[in-house]
PDB file of C-alpha atoms in Angstrom:
ATOM      1  CA  UNK A  10      68.722   4.198  45.235  1.00 58.00           C
ATOM      2  CA  UNK A  11      68.600   7.838  44.105  1.00 70.00           C
ATOM      3  CA  UNK A  12      66.326   7.259  41.114  1.00 71.00           C
ATOM      4  CA  UNK A  13      63.198   8.871  42.573  1.00 74.00           C
ATOM      5  CA  UNK A  14      65.222  11.992  43.391  1.00 75.00           C
ATOM      6  CA  UNK A  15      66.717  12.112  39.888  1.00 74.00           C
ATOM      7  CA  UNK A  16      63.311  11.740  38.287  1.00 75.00           C
ATOM      8  CA  UNK A  17      61.904  14.596  40.379  1.00 79.00           C
ATOM      9  CA  UNK A  18      64.863  17.002  40.493  1.00 79.00           C
ATOM     10  CA  UNK A  19      66.326  16.249  37.078  1.00 81.00           C
ATOM     11  CA  UNK A  20      69.488  14.833  35.607  1.00 84.00           C
ATOM     12  CA  UNK A  21      71.929  16.788  33.409  1.00 85.00           C
ATOM     13  CA  UNK A  22      72.217  15.305  29.930  1.00 87.00           C
ATOM     14  CA  UNK A  23      74.450  17.053  27.412  1.00 89.00           C
ATOM     15  CA  UNK A  24      73.747  20.542  28.690  1.00 83.00           C
ATOM     16  CA  UNK A  25      70.076  20.235  29.589  1.00 86.00           C
ATOM     17  CA  UNK A  26      68.155  18.753  32.480  1.00 87.00           C
ATOM     18  CA  UNK A  27      65.787  15.836  31.879  1.00 89.00           C
ATOM     19  CA  UNK A  28      63.065  14.881  34.333  1.00 89.00           C
ATOM     20  CA  UNK A  29      60.691  11.996  34.936  1.00 88.00           C
ATOM     21  CA  UNK A  30      60.725   9.071  32.533  1.00 87.00           C
ATOM     22  CA  UNK A  31      63.493  10.653  30.434  1.00 88.00           C
ATOM     23  CA  UNK A  32      65.793  10.724  33.471  1.00 86.00           C
ATOM     24  CA  UNK A  33      64.852   7.120  34.209  1.00 87.00           C
ATOM     25  CA  UNK A  34      65.780   6.060  30.664  1.00 89.00           C
ATOM     26  CA  UNK A  35      69.143   7.835  30.811  1.00 88.00           C
ATOM     27  CA  UNK A  36      69.973   6.193  34.145  1.00 86.00           C
ATOM     28  CA  UNK A  37      68.857   2.782  32.880  1.00 88.00           C
ATOM     29  CA  UNK A  38      71.087   3.083  29.821  1.00 88.00           C
ATOM     30  CA  UNK A  39      74.212   4.593  31.403  1.00 85.00           C
ATOM     31  CA  UNK A  40      74.118   2.726  34.710  1.00 85.00           C
ATOM     32  CA  UNK A  41      72.520  -0.638  33.917  1.00 91.00           C
ATOM     33  CA  UNK A  42      72.118  -1.539  30.236  1.00 93.00           C
ATOM     34  CA  UNK A  43      75.501  -0.173  29.065  1.00 92.00           C
ATOM     35  CA  UNK A  44      77.530  -1.978  31.726  1.00 93.00           C
ATOM     36  CA  UNK A  45      75.456  -5.183  31.371  1.00 96.00           C
ATOM     37  CA  UNK A  46      76.092  -5.315  27.615  1.00 96.00           C
ATOM     38  CA  UNK A  47      79.786  -4.666  28.219  1.00 95.00           C
ATOM     39  CA  UNK A  48      79.983  -7.401  30.847  1.00 95.00           C
ATOM     40  CA  UNK A  49      78.356  -9.810  28.384  1.00 96.00           C
ATOM     41  CA  UNK A  50      80.942  -8.843  25.752  1.00 94.00           C
ATOM     42  CA  UNK A  51      83.742  -9.116  28.307  1.00 93.00           C
ATOM     43  CA  UNK A  52      82.655 -12.531  29.584  1.00 94.00           C
ATOM     44  CA  UNK A  53      82.172 -13.937  26.077  1.00 93.00           C
ATOM     45  CA  UNK A  54      85.167 -12.114  24.551  1.00 92.00           C
ATOM     46  CA  UNK A  55      83.050 -10.499  21.852  1.00 93.00           C
ATOM     47  CA  UNK A  56      85.166  -8.476  19.407  1.00 92.00           C
ATOM     48  CA  UNK A  57      82.684  -5.572  19.489  1.00 94.00           C
ATOM     49  CA  UNK A  58      83.124  -5.174  23.260  1.00 93.00           C
ATOM     50  CA  UNK A  59      85.804  -2.487  22.991  1.00 94.00           C
ATOM     51  CA  UNK A  60      83.694  -0.424  20.578  1.00 95.00           C
ATOM     52  CA  UNK A  61      80.683  -0.728  22.869  1.00 95.00           C
ATOM     53  CA  UNK A  62      82.738   0.349  25.896  1.00 94.00           C
ATOM     54  CA  UNK A  63      84.074   3.366  24.038  1.00 95.00           C
ATOM     55  CA  UNK A  64      80.541   4.286  22.935  1.00 95.00           C
ATOM     56  CA  UNK A  65      78.744   4.112  26.259  1.00 91.00           C
ATOM     57  CA  UNK A  66      81.603   5.200  28.531  1.00 93.00           C
ATOM     58  CA  UNK A  67      82.515   7.897  26.024  1.00 94.00           C
ATOM     59  CA  UNK A  68      78.939   9.149  26.153  1.00 92.00           C
ATOM     60  CA  UNK A  69      79.157   9.188  29.954  1.00 88.00           C
ATOM     61  CA  UNK A  70      82.439  11.155  29.830  1.00 93.00           C
ATOM     62  CA  UNK A  71      81.092  13.586  27.227  1.00 94.00           C
ATOM     63  CA  UNK A  72      78.048  14.213  29.410  1.00 90.00           C
ATOM     64  CA  UNK A  73      80.362  14.821  32.375  1.00 90.00           C
ATOM     65  CA  UNK A  74      82.495  17.304  30.434  1.00 92.00           C
ATOM     66  CA  UNK A  75      79.406  19.223  29.340  1.00 92.00           C
ATOM     67  CA  UNK A  76      78.126  19.126  32.940  1.00 88.00           C
ATOM     68  CA  UNK A  77      81.455  20.521  34.165  1.00 89.00           C
ATOM     69  CA  UNK A  78      81.046  23.454  31.823  1.00 90.00           C
ATOM     70  CA  UNK A  79      77.350  24.069  32.412  1.00 88.00           C
ATOM     71  CA  UNK A  80      76.115  22.879  35.817  1.00 83.00           C
ATOM     72  CA  UNK A  81      79.175  22.323  38.017  1.00 79.00           C
ATOM     73  CA  UNK A  82      78.052  25.214  40.232  1.00 81.00           C
ATOM     74  CA  UNK A  83      74.791  23.349  40.930  1.00 80.00           C
ATOM     75  CA  UNK A  84      76.119  19.809  41.280  1.00 77.00           C
ATOM     76  CA  UNK A  85      79.662  20.366  42.498  1.00 80.00           C
ATOM     77  CA  UNK A  86      82.937  20.179  40.630  1.00 83.00           C
ATOM     78  CA  UNK A  87      84.313  17.104  42.412  1.00 85.00           C
ATOM     79  CA  UNK A  88      81.051  15.131  42.063  1.00 85.00           C
ATOM     80  CA  UNK A  89      81.330  15.487  38.291  1.00 86.00           C
ATOM     81  CA  UNK A  90      85.101  15.265  37.870  1.00 90.00           C
ATOM     82  CA  UNK A  91      85.812  12.136  39.944  1.00 93.00           C
ATOM     83  CA  UNK A  92      83.449   9.815  37.967  1.00 91.00           C
ATOM     84  CA  UNK A  93      84.891  11.186  34.725  1.00 93.00           C
ATOM     85  CA  UNK A  94      88.439  10.423  35.814  1.00 95.00           C
ATOM     86  CA  UNK A  95      87.414   6.913  36.885  1.00 95.00           C
ATOM     87  CA  UNK A  96      85.668   6.369  33.535  1.00 94.00           C
ATOM     88  CA  UNK A  97      88.740   7.540  31.627  1.00 96.00           C
ATOM     89  CA  UNK A  98      90.869   5.125  33.659  1.00 96.00           C
ATOM     90  CA  UNK A  99      88.481   2.280  32.790  1.00 94.00           C
ATOM     91  CA  UNK A 100      88.646   3.245  29.117  1.00 95.00           C
ATOM     92  CA  UNK A 101      92.434   3.286  29.190  1.00 95.00           C
ATOM     93  CA  UNK A 102      92.531  -0.228  30.696  1.00 95.00           C
ATOM     94  CA  UNK A 103      89.977  -1.477  28.147  1.00 94.00           C
ATOM     95  CA  UNK A 104      92.042   0.020  25.328  1.00 93.00           C
ATOM     96  CA  UNK A 105      95.273  -1.384  26.779  1.00 94.00           C
ATOM     97  CA  UNK A 106      93.770  -4.887  27.044  1.00 91.00           C
ATOM     98  CA  UNK A 107      91.786  -4.764  23.771  1.00 89.00           C
ATOM     99  CA  UNK A 108      93.640  -7.840  22.506  1.00 91.00           C
ATOM    100  CA  UNK A 109      91.602  -9.872  25.007  1.00 89.00           C
ATOM    101  CA  UNK A 110      88.510  -9.190  22.884  1.00 86.00           C
ATOM    102  CA  UNK A 111      90.315  -9.810  19.583  1.00 80.00           C
ATOM    103  CA  UNK A 112      91.244 -13.307  20.748  1.00 67.00           C
ATOM    104  CA  UNK A 113      87.608 -14.446  20.656  1.00 55.00           C
ATOM    105  CA  UNK A 114      86.406 -17.149  18.305  1.00 54.00           C
TER     106      UNK A 114
END
């Protein structure tokens, strides 16, 4: 819903702002493609699902940490910190239940 705004006003990615099509690609990967691939791995119990989750959610968390250090005055501390905490909670549950993926055929 906010994609047009992100494309025009920019999106922080690892310490820099990206605009236009670059912002669109980042949003597509982090918000749609990454979760869709993980859901496929989760549903089908693919053994690589845990690694994929750690890659894409880890990238999201890393971007949030860099944003906290560089642009939290522009975007707000809580708006960056809360999604990072939620992502770390998801990662901890995925790690805790990683045997679910190992049980796949």
